[in-house]
Amino acid sequence: MSSELTPERFNEVARQHWGVENSLHWRLDVVMNEDQDRTRMGHGPENLAILRHMAINAMQKEGSKGSLRGKFKRASWNENYLTRLLTLF
């Protein structure tokens, strides 16, 4: 049985949800330039979103210091680092 939400509680819940959603979108856009992706056909957009999430999770799990953007660049320049990230999948 669910209880009725007050307008104040509804606003609080909605703000919390969008705070998490906006934070995740900001990271995907800043680190992966997600807004520039033009994949529109079939399952492409969903598949690429899953891969982006997996990549961000691997970069966060990997123990070195630095920003996600820096780790993303480092993975493109350093094959050993990229291999270490891929083992985290």
mmCIF file of C-alpha atoms in Angstrom:
data_model
loop_
_atom_site.group_PDB
_atom_site.id
_atom_site.type_symbol
_atom_site.label_atom_id
_atom_site.label_comp_id
_atom_site.label_asym_id
_atom_site.label_seq_id
_atom_site.Cartn_x
_atom_site.Cartn_y
_atom_site.Cartn_z
ATOM 1 C CA MET A 1 0.000 0.000 0.000
ATOM 2 C CA SER A 2 1.441 3.361 -0.952
ATOM 3 C CA SER A 3 0.975 6.544 0.980
ATOM 4 C CA GLU A 4 -0.077 9.869 -0.432
ATOM 5 C CA LEU A 5 2.745 12.353 -1.018
ATOM 6 C CA THR A 6 2.451 15.905 0.139
ATOM 7 C CA PRO A 7 3.310 18.497 -2.497
ATOM 8 C CA GLU A 8 6.463 19.358 -0.544
ATOM 9 C CA ARG A 9 7.613 15.723 -0.402
ATOM 10 C CA PHE A 10 6.822 15.249 -4.110
ATOM 11 C CA ASN A 11 9.015 18.252 -4.984
ATOM 12 C CA GLU A 12 11.822 16.878 -2.804
ATOM 13 C CA VAL A 13 11.695 13.439 -4.458
ATOM 14 C CA ALA A 14 11.560 14.955 -7.965
ATOM 15 C CA ARG A 15 14.537 17.248 -7.261
ATOM 16 C CA GLN A 16 16.591 14.346 -5.910
ATOM 17 C CA HIS A 17 15.854 12.276 -9.021
ATOM 18 C CA TRP A 18 16.795 15.059 -11.424
ATOM 19 C CA GLY A 19 19.901 15.887 -9.404
ATOM 20 C CA VAL A 20 21.190 12.345 -9.953
ATOM 21 C CA GLU A 21 20.064 12.346 -13.596
ATOM 22 C CA ASN A 22 21.706 15.705 -14.350
ATOM 23 C CA SER A 23 24.943 14.688 -12.628
ATOM 24 C CA LEU A 24 25.173 11.493 -14.678
ATOM 25 C CA HIS A 25 24.360 13.310 -17.926
ATOM 26 C CA TRP A 26 26.952 15.984 -17.177
ATOM 27 C CA ARG A 27 29.647 13.322 -16.720
ATOM 28 C CA LEU A 28 28.659 11.498 -19.905
ATOM 29 C CA ASP A 29 28.640 14.719 -21.891
ATOM 30 C CA VAL A 30 31.867 16.175 -20.495
ATOM 31 C CA VAL A 31 33.897 12.948 -20.485
ATOM 32 C CA MET A 32 32.441 11.198 -23.543
ATOM 33 C CA ASN A 33 30.925 14.096 -25.557
ATOM 34 C CA GLU A 34 27.652 12.174 -25.564
ATOM 35 C CA ASP A 35 25.618 15.124 -26.842
ATOM 36 C CA GLN A 36 27.710 15.145 -30.050
ATOM 37 C CA ASP A 37 26.876 11.496 -30.856
ATOM 38 C CA ARG A 38 24.650 11.195 -33.925
ATOM 39 C CA THR A 39 23.850 7.488 -33.679
ATOM 40 C CA ARG A 40 20.106 7.224 -34.296
ATOM 41 C CA MET A 41 19.337 3.854 -35.907
ATOM 42 C CA GLY A 42 18.305 0.558 -34.311
ATOM 43 C CA HIS A 43 19.874 -0.361 -31.007
ATOM 44 C CA GLY A 44 22.955 1.793 -31.606
ATOM 45 C CA PRO A 45 22.116 4.573 -29.137
ATOM 46 C CA GLU A 46 21.305 2.127 -26.326
ATOM 47 C CA ASN A 47 24.389 -0.005 -27.014
ATOM 48 C CA LEU A 48 26.711 3.008 -27.018
ATOM 49 C CA ALA A 49 25.123 4.348 -23.811
ATOM 50 C CA ILE A 50 25.805 0.998 -22.108
ATOM 51 C CA LEU A 51 29.424 1.045 -23.291
ATOM 52 C CA ARG A 52 29.875 4.628 -22.055
ATOM 53 C CA HIS A 53 28.493 3.700 -18.634
ATOM 54 C CA MET A 54 30.775 0.660 -18.476
ATOM 55 C CA ALA A 55 33.798 2.781 -19.401
ATOM 56 C CA ILE A 56 33.034 5.395 -16.730
ATOM 57 C CA ASN A 57 32.510 2.645 -14.140
ATOM 58 C CA ALA A 58 35.842 1.032 -15.062
ATOM 59 C CA MET A 59 37.661 4.379 -14.850
ATOM 60 C CA GLN A 60 36.139 5.045 -11.426
ATOM 61 C CA LYS A 61 36.992 1.550 -10.192
ATOM 62 C CA GLU A 62 40.607 1.831 -11.379
ATOM 63 C CA GLY A 63 42.654 3.138 -8.471
ATOM 64 C CA SER A 64 44.824 5.894 -9.942
ATOM 65 C CA LYS A 65 44.216 9.549 -9.206
ATOM 66 C CA GLY A 66 42.963 11.982 -11.813
ATOM 67 C CA SER A 67 39.798 13.150 -13.474
ATOM 68 C CA LEU A 68 37.620 10.929 -15.626
ATOM 69 C CA ARG A 69 38.468 13.093 -18.640
ATOM 70 C CA GLY A 70 42.173 12.674 -17.908
ATOM 71 C CA LYS A 71 41.784 8.909 -17.556
ATOM 72 C CA PHE A 72 39.865 8.796 -20.830
ATOM 73 C CA LYS A 73 42.709 10.624 -22.600
ATOM 74 C CA ARG A 74 45.316 8.469 -20.874
ATOM 75 C CA ALA A 75 43.553 5.312 -22.106
ATOM 76 C CA SER A 76 43.762 6.618 -25.676
ATOM 77 C CA TRP A 77 47.504 7.366 -25.365
ATOM 78 C CA ASN A 78 48.717 4.448 -23.243
ATOM 79 C CA GLU A 79 47.946 0.899 -24.384
ATOM 80 C CA ASN A 80 48.994 -0.619 -21.036
ATOM 81 C CA TYR A 81 46.581 1.650 -19.167
ATOM 82 C CA LEU A 82 43.794 0.813 -21.627
ATOM 83 C CA THR A 83 44.447 -2.895 -21.093
ATOM 84 C CA ARG A 84 44.269 -2.391 -17.319
ATOM 85 C CA LEU A 85 40.896 -0.645 -17.711
ATOM 86 C CA LEU A 86 39.560 -3.392 -19.966
ATOM 87 C CA THR A 87 40.412 -6.043 -17.370
ATOM 88 C CA LEU A 88 38.011 -4.281 -14.984
ATOM 89 C CA PHE A 89 34.988 -5.150 -17.125
#
